[in-house]
Amino acid sequence: MFEHIPPFAGDPILSLNEDFQKDPRPHKINLSIGIYFDDAGRIPVMDSVRRAEAMVVAKGGPKPYLPIEGAANFRTAVQHLLFGAGHEAVTSGRVATIQSVGSSGGLKVGADFLATYFKGSQVWVSDPTWDNHRSMFEGAGLTVNTYPYYDAATGGLKFEAMLATLRGLPAKSIVLLHACCHNPTGVDLTRAQWEQLIPVLRDGQLIPYLDLAYQGFGDGIEQDAYAARALASAGVSFFIANSFSKSMSVYGERCGALSVVCPNAHEAALVLGQMKFTVRRNYSSPPIHGGQIVATVLTDPGLRQSWETELGAMRERILAMRTQLHAVLAAKVPGRDFGYFLTQRGMFSYTGMTTAQVDTLREVHGVYMVRSGRICVAGLNSGNVEATAVAMAAVLAG
Ligand code: KET
């Protein structure tokens, strides 16, 4: 019956993480998956999240089905986090938000929605992007193209080439943008560059689709929402999927949201209605538990304060690891500029290592990174950063 089914090739990120778990070498180092580990190499249980969960459990209420669009308190809290409670887009009711199964679930609901209501549109993603972006949009039946982004020569951004490509797109093209902490490169637009990009998106009548999976890991919670707020203020209609997996360390709770900023409240109601229909046909409604933890952290003033402090410390730890990795590499491999480790932001950096070098690093030194050369800087800690840099230097020296 099933002989004709091709074997699954595996996922470039998740399969690598599974291989790491199976590796018996005690000195192995996991820089593959985009998970924040603490300085002891553990996935943290944030104190704010632990206390919020205790409050949710103590309430001990029943567990009904949530509405298709998710819990009202969660959805409101998401809008306030993304745009600020006083933003005109929020107060005028022109943002349609659903609670989703991780931000992945939100991204896919948005992709399905676009495939249905913008049939002629194609998708444009950065070169490179998170592998699953292409998979999801293609899975929704959309054609996926790339726009220039990462400049391997400098470890920076090909901004002019990016703008030129986007200027040439047909109206209603869908443009996937990383709101902060670009995955996999760590290369972000500056505010000045967003200011230049936004009129291109608006005047070209393009449909921006923001992915905000790392809010708070770049420059701060508010700062990392800059692109979303600036687009909303500029009167652009756009999609934004956001995640709490990383920022609250609640990966397996699958907490995220999809918001669509619309021209007015009437259109937002239409969009919300069809997003609900998409959800109903797929998984009917989101789970209740994790979303209530997230909503509690966001809305309880004390917990909110602790969460912001804890997330700030996580961001600072990543920056410290960037500095240390850079220092050892700069000392060991003179003549090569590693300055991009310091300018790139968020969990990821592109090391510039070739596939062959990545394989040697894993096979010989037990250091796991994605074959594109991406490392998760948050996998580094005071116990392994030196060894990682030494191994990288050895492999780079050939
Ligand atoms: N967007 C981006 C840019 C992203 O890096 C991830 C996860 C997601 C969305 C999905 O997160 P969710 O937990 O569904 O809200 N990225 C890491 C894990 C993965 O590949 O699933 C990663 O890149 O390693």
Short mmCIF file of C-alpha atoms and ligand atoms in Angstrom, two decimals:
data_model
loop_
_atom_site.label_atom_id
_atom_site.label_comp_id
_atom_site.label_asym_id
_atom_site.label_seq_id
_atom_site.Cartn_x
_atom_site.Cartn_y
_atom_site.Cartn_z
CA MET A 1 0.00 0.00 0.00
CA PHE A 2 2.70 2.50 0.91
CA GLU A 3 5.68 1.35 -1.18
CA HIS A 4 5.38 4.35 -3.47
CA ILE A 5 5.93 6.83 -0.65
CA PRO A 6 9.40 8.42 -0.79
CA PRO A 7 11.41 8.38 2.45
CA PHE A 8 11.52 11.68 4.32
CA ALA A 9 14.88 13.33 3.61
CA GLY A 10 14.94 14.75 7.13
CA ASP A 11 14.93 18.38 8.19
CA PRO A 12 18.20 20.35 7.97
CA ILE A 13 17.78 21.66 11.51
CA LEU A 14 15.65 19.19 13.47
CA SER A 15 17.39 16.06 12.13
CA LEU A 16 20.78 17.51 13.04
CA ASN A 17 19.56 18.17 16.55
CA GLU A 18 18.43 14.52 16.78
CA ASP A 19 21.86 13.35 15.57
CA PHE A 20 23.43 15.47 18.29
CA GLN A 21 21.32 13.80 20.98
CA LYS A 22 22.52 10.38 19.76
CA ASP A 23 26.23 11.37 19.65
CA PRO A 24 27.94 9.56 22.58
CA ARG A 25 30.97 11.91 22.74
CA PRO A 26 30.89 13.75 26.10
CA HIS A 27 32.58 16.91 24.77
CA LYS A 28 30.02 17.41 21.96
CA ILE A 29 28.71 20.97 21.46
CA ASN A 30 25.26 21.77 20.04
CA LEU A 31 25.11 24.97 17.99
CA SER A 32 22.49 23.58 15.61
CA ILE A 33 18.94 24.33 16.69
CA GLY A 34 17.58 27.78 17.48
CA ILE A 35 17.04 27.24 21.18
CA TYR A 36 18.35 29.47 23.94
CA PHE A 37 20.50 27.51 26.39
CA ASP A 38 21.76 29.05 29.64
CA ASP A 39 25.40 29.18 30.72
CA ALA A 40 25.07 25.65 32.09
CA GLY A 41 23.87 24.44 28.68
CA ARG A 42 20.28 23.90 29.84
CA ILE A 43 17.00 25.16 28.44
CA PRO A 44 16.01 27.66 31.14
CA VAL A 45 12.72 27.62 33.00
CA MET A 46 12.22 31.36 33.35
CA ASP A 47 11.13 32.39 36.83
CA SER A 48 8.37 34.64 35.47
CA VAL A 49 7.03 31.75 33.38
CA ARG A 50 7.24 29.27 36.26
CA ARG A 51 5.28 31.66 38.51
CA ALA A 52 2.71 32.35 35.80
CA GLU A 53 2.21 28.64 35.26
CA ALA A 54 1.71 28.14 39.01
CA MET A 55 -0.99 30.83 38.91
CA VAL A 56 -2.71 29.19 35.93
CA VAL A 57 -2.62 25.78 37.63
CA ALA A 58 -3.81 27.24 40.96
CA LYS A 59 -6.91 28.66 39.25
CA GLY A 60 -7.69 25.06 38.31
CA GLY A 61 -10.47 25.97 35.93
CA PRO A 62 -12.06 23.65 33.37
CA LYS A 63 -10.45 23.17 29.98
CA PRO A 64 -13.10 23.98 27.38
CA TYR A 65 -12.31 24.36 23.70
CA LEU A 66 -10.95 27.84 23.11
CA PRO A 67 -12.66 29.89 20.41
CA ILE A 68 -11.25 29.13 16.94
CA GLU A 69 -9.22 32.35 17.06
CA GLY A 70 -7.83 31.62 20.54
CA ALA A 71 -8.19 33.22 23.96
CA ALA A 72 -9.25 36.89 23.99
CA ASN A 73 -6.78 37.86 26.75
CA PHE A 74 -3.89 36.27 24.84
CA ARG A 75 -4.82 37.97 21.55
CA THR A 76 -5.11 41.40 23.15
CA ALA A 77 -1.83 40.95 25.00
CA VAL A 78 -0.11 40.01 21.72
CA GLN A 79 -1.39 43.14 19.99
CA HIS A 80 -0.16 45.30 22.86
CA LEU A 81 3.24 43.61 22.84
CA LEU A 82 3.67 43.99 19.09
CA PHE A 83 2.36 47.50 18.53
CA GLY A 84 1.96 49.07 21.97
CA ALA A 85 -1.49 49.35 23.60
CA GLY A 86 -1.97 52.91 22.39
CA HIS A 87 -1.08 52.39 18.73
CA GLU A 88 -3.78 53.67 16.41
CA ALA A 89 -3.86 50.36 14.50
CA VAL A 90 -4.78 48.58 17.74
CA THR A 91 -7.22 51.16 19.14
CA SER A 92 -9.06 51.47 15.83
CA GLY A 93 -9.53 47.68 15.68
CA ARG A 94 -7.83 47.20 12.34
CA VAL A 95 -5.55 44.37 13.49
CA ALA A 96 -6.90 40.81 13.14
CA THR A 97 -5.06 38.44 15.50
CA ILE A 98 -5.36 34.71 16.06
CA GLN A 99 -3.56 32.63 18.66
CA SER A 100 -1.61 29.97 16.76
CA VAL A 101 0.16 26.66 17.34
CA GLY A 102 3.65 28.15 17.63
CA SER A 103 4.49 30.89 15.18
CA SER A 104 4.93 28.08 12.65
CA GLY A 105 1.19 27.44 12.88
CA GLY A 106 0.53 31.14 12.36
CA LEU A 107 2.89 31.35 9.38
CA LYS A 108 1.10 28.45 7.72
CA VAL A 109 -2.42 29.77 8.38
CA GLY A 110 -1.32 33.06 6.81
CA ALA A 111 0.20 31.22 3.85
CA ASP A 112 -3.01 29.23 3.30
CA PHE A 113 -5.05 32.43 3.55
CA LEU A 114 -2.84 34.19 0.97
CA ALA A 115 -2.90 31.20 -1.38
CA THR A 116 -6.71 31.33 -1.31
CA TYR A 117 -7.34 35.08 -1.58
CA PHE A 118 -4.30 36.25 -3.55
CA LYS A 119 -4.17 33.54 -6.17
CA GLY A 120 -1.93 35.39 -8.58
CA SER A 121 0.67 36.29 -5.95
CA GLN A 122 4.11 34.78 -5.54
CA VAL A 123 6.31 34.85 -2.44
CA TRP A 124 9.75 36.44 -2.10
CA VAL A 125 12.03 35.40 0.75
CA SER A 126 15.51 36.61 1.65
CA ASP A 127 18.50 34.72 0.26
CA PRO A 128 19.04 32.86 2.55
CA THR A 129 16.15 32.38 4.97
CA TRP A 130 14.89 29.84 7.54
CA ASP A 131 14.47 26.67 5.45
CA ASN A 132 10.96 26.10 6.68
CA HIS A 133 9.72 29.37 5.15
CA ARG A 134 10.09 27.94 1.67
CA SER A 135 8.59 24.61 2.74
CA MET A 136 5.56 26.23 4.30
CA PHE A 137 4.74 28.58 1.46
CA GLU A 138 5.31 25.88 -1.15
CA GLY A 139 3.21 23.56 0.99
CA ALA A 140 0.43 26.13 0.74
CA GLY A 141 0.74 25.99 -3.06
CA LEU A 142 2.58 29.29 -3.53
CA THR A 143 5.64 29.82 -5.73
CA VAL A 144 8.65 30.97 -3.72
CA ASN A 145 11.44 33.21 -5.08
CA THR A 146 14.35 34.94 -3.37
CA TYR A 147 15.53 38.54 -3.11
CA PRO A 148 19.23 39.38 -2.50
CA TYR A 149 20.04 39.75 1.19
CA TYR A 150 23.23 38.34 2.69
CA ASP A 151 26.57 39.54 1.39
CA ALA A 152 29.08 36.74 1.94
CA ALA A 153 31.96 39.07 1.09
CA THR A 154 31.29 41.40 4.02
CA GLY A 155 29.09 39.37 6.37
CA GLY A 156 26.57 42.21 5.94
CA LEU A 157 23.53 43.15 3.87
CA LYS A 158 23.11 43.64 0.11
CA PHE A 159 20.65 46.42 0.78
CA GLU A 160 20.70 48.20 -2.59
CA ALA A 161 20.27 44.91 -4.49
CA MET A 162 17.45 43.95 -2.14
CA LEU A 163 15.67 47.27 -2.75
CA ALA A 164 16.18 47.02 -6.51
CA THR A 165 14.59 43.56 -6.63
CA LEU A 166 11.65 44.56 -4.46
CA ARG A 167 11.07 47.69 -6.55
CA GLY A 168 10.63 45.45 -9.59
CA LEU A 169 7.99 43.12 -8.13
CA PRO A 170 4.39 43.07 -9.34
CA ALA A 171 1.77 44.56 -6.99
CA LYS A 172 0.47 42.14 -4.32
CA SER A 173 3.69 40.12 -4.29
CA ILE A 174 4.24 38.64 -0.82
CA VAL A 175 7.55 39.69 0.76
CA LEU A 176 8.74 37.68 3.74
CA LEU A 177 10.86 39.82 6.08
CA HIS A 178 12.55 39.00 9.37
CA ALA A 179 11.47 41.72 11.81
CA CYS A 180 14.69 41.28 13.83
CA CYS A 181 17.44 38.72 14.49
CA HIS A 182 17.53 37.36 10.94
CA ASN A 183 17.64 33.57 10.77
CA PRO A 184 20.12 32.21 9.64
CA THR A 185 22.52 35.15 9.17
CA GLY A 186 22.03 37.49 12.15
CA VAL A 187 22.14 40.40 9.67
CA ASP A 188 19.33 42.92 10.26
CA LEU A 189 18.19 46.12 8.59
CA THR A 190 19.01 49.31 10.46
CA ARG A 191 16.17 51.70 11.28
CA ALA A 192 17.34 53.97 8.47
CA GLN A 193 17.12 51.03 6.07
CA TRP A 194 13.59 50.16 7.23
CA GLU A 195 12.69 53.80 6.58
CA GLN A 196 13.91 53.39 3.02
CA LEU A 197 12.28 49.99 2.54
CA ILE A 198 8.80 50.88 3.82
CA PRO A 199 7.91 53.31 0.99
CA VAL A 200 9.06 50.67 -1.52
CA LEU A 201 6.66 48.16 0.03
CA ARG A 202 3.84 50.70 0.26
CA ASP A 203 4.23 52.29 -3.17
CA GLY A 204 4.67 48.90 -4.84
CA GLN A 205 1.47 47.66 -3.12
CA LEU A 206 3.43 44.66 -1.91
CA ILE A 207 2.22 42.44 0.94
CA PRO A 208 4.90 42.31 3.64
CA TYR A 209 4.87 39.20 5.81
CA LEU A 210 6.94 39.72 8.96
CA ASP A 211 8.36 36.85 10.98
CA LEU A 212 9.11 37.93 14.56
CA ALA A 213 10.38 34.81 16.31
CA TYR A 214 13.10 36.45 18.43
CA GLN A 215 11.55 39.56 19.94
CA GLY A 216 13.81 40.77 22.75
CA PHE A 217 16.93 38.96 21.55
CA GLY A 218 18.11 41.75 19.25
CA ASP A 219 18.19 45.13 20.95
CA GLY A 220 15.19 44.88 23.30
CA ILE A 221 11.48 44.05 23.34
CA GLU A 222 10.33 47.47 22.15
CA GLN A 223 13.27 48.04 19.82
CA ASP A 224 12.74 44.70 18.07
CA ALA A 225 9.11 45.64 17.34
CA TYR A 226 10.28 48.71 15.42
CA ALA A 227 9.60 47.34 11.93
CA ALA A 228 6.09 46.19 12.83
CA ARG A 229 5.19 49.55 14.37
CA ALA A 230 6.73 51.56 11.56
CA LEU A 231 4.85 49.56 8.90
CA ALA A 232 1.58 49.93 10.80
CA SER A 233 2.13 53.68 11.21
CA ALA A 234 2.92 54.03 7.50
CA GLY A 235 -0.51 52.65 6.63
CA VAL A 236 0.84 49.47 5.05
CA SER A 237 -1.32 46.33 5.26
CA PHE A 238 0.78 43.37 6.32
CA PHE A 239 1.00 40.00 8.06
CA ILE A 240 3.06 39.30 11.15
CA ALA A 241 3.66 35.93 12.82
CA ASN A 242 5.23 36.13 16.28
CA SER A 243 6.53 33.49 18.63
CA PHE A 244 6.94 33.01 22.38
CA SER A 245 8.94 29.77 22.00
CA LYS A 246 12.27 31.50 22.48
CA SER A 247 11.38 34.71 24.34
CA MET A 248 9.60 32.79 27.12
CA SER A 249 11.46 29.48 26.67
CA VAL A 250 8.17 27.62 26.12
CA TYR A 251 9.07 25.73 22.92
CA GLY A 252 6.88 22.68 23.50
CA GLU A 253 3.85 24.69 24.58
CA ARG A 254 3.55 25.91 20.97
CA CYS A 255 2.64 29.54 21.63
CA GLY A 256 2.49 32.07 18.86
CA ALA A 257 0.15 34.33 16.94
CA LEU A 258 -0.68 35.60 13.49
CA SER A 259 -1.78 39.21 13.11
CA VAL A 260 -2.91 40.95 9.96
CA VAL A 261 -2.82 44.74 9.98
CA CYS A 262 -5.65 45.91 7.72
CA PRO A 263 -6.72 49.29 6.31
CA ASN A 264 -9.76 49.44 8.60
CA ALA A 265 -11.79 47.51 11.20
CA HIS A 266 -14.30 46.29 8.61
CA GLU A 267 -11.61 44.56 6.55
CA ALA A 268 -9.97 43.22 9.73
CA ALA A 269 -13.25 41.48 10.58
CA LEU A 270 -13.38 39.91 7.11
CA VAL A 271 -9.78 38.72 7.38
CA LEU A 272 -10.31 37.34 10.89
CA GLY A 273 -13.36 35.42 9.70
CA GLN A 274 -11.49 33.64 6.92
CA MET A 275 -8.47 32.97 9.14
CA LYS A 276 -10.90 31.27 11.52
CA PHE A 277 -12.24 29.14 8.68
CA THR A 278 -8.67 28.13 7.76
CA VAL A 279 -7.99 27.13 11.36
CA ARG A 280 -11.28 25.26 11.76
CA ARG A 281 -10.45 23.14 8.72
CA ASN A 282 -6.98 22.32 10.02
CA TYR A 283 -6.89 21.90 13.80
CA SER A 284 -10.14 23.56 14.89
CA SER A 285 -8.76 25.66 17.75
CA PRO A 286 -5.46 26.24 19.58
CA PRO A 287 -4.43 24.61 22.88
CA ILE A 288 -5.30 26.42 26.09
CA HIS A 289 -2.51 25.90 28.63
CA GLY A 290 0.60 27.59 27.18
CA GLY A 291 -1.32 30.58 25.89
CA GLN A 292 -2.68 31.27 29.37
CA ILE A 293 0.85 31.17 30.79
CA VAL A 294 1.99 33.66 28.14
CA ALA A 295 -1.01 35.94 28.68
CA THR A 296 -0.38 35.90 32.46
CA VAL A 297 3.29 36.86 32.03
CA LEU A 298 2.38 39.67 29.64
CA THR A 299 -0.46 41.17 31.70
CA ASP A 300 0.56 40.72 35.37
CA PRO A 301 2.72 43.79 36.08
CA GLY A 302 5.12 42.00 38.44
CA LEU A 303 5.62 39.02 36.16
CA ARG A 304 5.98 41.27 33.14
CA GLN A 305 8.78 43.15 34.86
CA SER A 306 10.61 39.92 35.79
CA TRP A 307 10.20 38.54 32.29
CA GLU A 308 11.71 41.66 30.73
CA THR A 309 14.66 41.47 33.14
CA GLU A 310 15.21 37.76 32.47
CA LEU A 311 14.99 38.20 28.71
CA GLY A 312 17.43 41.12 28.96
CA ALA A 313 19.91 38.84 30.74
CA MET A 314 19.54 36.22 27.99
CA ARG A 315 20.24 38.86 25.35
CA GLU A 316 23.31 40.06 27.27
CA ARG A 317 24.64 36.53 27.62
CA ILE A 318 24.44 35.99 23.86
CA LEU A 319 26.32 39.25 23.29
CA ALA A 320 29.01 38.15 25.75
CA MET A 321 29.40 34.86 23.85
CA ARG A 322 29.74 36.80 20.59
CA THR A 323 32.53 38.87 22.12
CA GLN A 324 34.38 35.82 23.46
CA LEU A 325 34.05 33.80 20.26
CA HIS A 326 35.30 36.77 18.30
CA ALA A 327 38.25 37.36 20.63
CA VAL A 328 39.55 33.78 20.44
CA LEU A 329 39.05 33.50 16.68
CA ALA A 330 40.66 36.87 16.01
CA ALA A 331 43.69 35.81 18.04
CA LYS A 332 43.98 32.35 16.49
CA VAL A 333 43.25 33.20 12.86
CA PRO A 334 45.06 36.46 12.14
CA GLY A 335 44.36 38.05 8.79
CA ARG A 336 40.70 37.06 8.74
CA ASP A 337 38.06 39.57 9.82
CA PHE A 338 35.51 38.08 12.24
CA GLY A 339 33.94 41.45 13.04
CA TYR A 340 30.58 40.22 11.75
CA PHE A 341 30.15 38.11 14.90
CA LEU A 342 29.93 41.39 16.80
CA THR A 343 27.58 43.23 14.46
CA GLN A 344 25.18 40.35 13.74
CA ARG A 345 22.24 40.21 16.14
CA GLY A 346 20.11 37.60 17.86
CA MET A 347 20.65 33.89 18.27
CA PHE A 348 22.29 33.21 14.94
CA SER A 349 25.45 33.98 13.05
CA TYR A 350 26.67 32.87 9.68
CA THR A 351 30.22 31.66 10.23
CA GLY A 352 31.13 31.70 6.56
CA MET A 353 32.30 28.08 6.88
CA THR A 354 31.82 25.76 3.92
CA THR A 355 29.72 22.59 4.04
CA ALA A 356 32.91 20.50 4.06
CA GLN A 357 34.30 22.52 6.98
CA VAL A 358 31.00 22.15 8.88
CA ASP A 359 31.15 18.38 8.36
CA THR A 360 34.75 18.18 9.61
CA LEU A 361 33.86 20.27 12.63
CA ARG A 362 31.08 17.85 13.53
CA GLU A 363 32.90 14.60 12.69
CA VAL A 364 36.30 15.45 14.15
CA HIS A 365 35.52 17.95 16.91
CA GLY A 366 31.92 17.14 17.87
CA VAL A 367 30.77 20.72 17.17
CA TYR A 368 27.35 20.70 15.52
CA MET A 369 26.25 23.58 13.30
CA VAL A 370 23.73 23.74 10.44
CA ARG A 371 25.38 22.76 7.14
CA SER A 372 24.84 26.29 5.77
CA GLY A 373 27.44 27.42 8.33
CA ARG A 374 24.84 28.84 10.72
CA ILE A 375 25.58 28.66 14.43
CA CYS A 376 23.19 29.23 17.28
CA VAL A 377 25.28 31.56 19.43
CA ALA A 378 22.98 30.78 22.36
CA GLY A 379 24.44 27.24 22.38
CA LEU A 380 27.78 28.71 23.47
CA ASN A 381 28.61 29.06 27.16
CA SER A 382 31.60 29.81 29.35
CA GLY A 383 32.44 26.08 29.38
CA ASN A 384 32.50 25.53 25.61
CA VAL A 385 33.12 28.83 23.83
CA GLU A 386 36.91 28.50 23.95
CA ALA A 387 36.82 24.89 22.68
CA THR A 388 34.41 25.91 19.90
CA ALA A 389 36.63 28.77 18.76
CA VAL A 390 39.76 26.58 18.87
CA ALA A 391 38.02 23.85 16.82
CA MET A 392 36.73 26.41 14.31
CA ALA A 393 40.19 27.94 14.01
CA ALA A 394 41.74 24.49 13.43
CA VAL A 395 39.23 23.66 10.69
CA LEU A 396 39.59 27.09 9.06
CA ALA A 397 43.37 26.62 9.00
CA GLY A 398 42.69 23.41 7.03
N1 KET B 1 10.41 31.69 12.47
C1 KET B 1 11.74 31.66 12.55
C2 KET B 1 12.54 32.71 11.86
C3 KET B 1 12.35 30.64 13.29
O1 KET B 1 13.67 30.65 13.37
C4 KET B 1 11.57 29.65 13.93
C5 KET B 1 12.22 28.53 14.64
C6 KET B 1 10.19 29.75 13.82
C7 KET B 1 9.64 30.78 13.08
C8 KET B 1 9.26 28.77 14.47
O2 KET B 1 9.14 28.90 15.84
P1 KET B 1 7.85 28.39 16.63
O3 KET B 1 8.39 27.57 17.76
O4 KET B 1 6.99 27.58 15.70
O5 KET B 1 7.13 29.61 17.11
N2 KET B 1 13.44 28.25 14.40
C9 KET B 1 14.31 27.26 15.06
C10 KET B 1 13.68 25.93 15.32
C11 KET B 1 13.09 25.29 14.10
O6 KET B 1 13.73 25.19 13.06
O7 KET B 1 11.93 24.87 14.23
C12 KET B 1 15.61 27.15 14.26
O8 KET B 1 15.76 27.82 13.24
O9 KET B 1 16.49 26.40 14.68
#
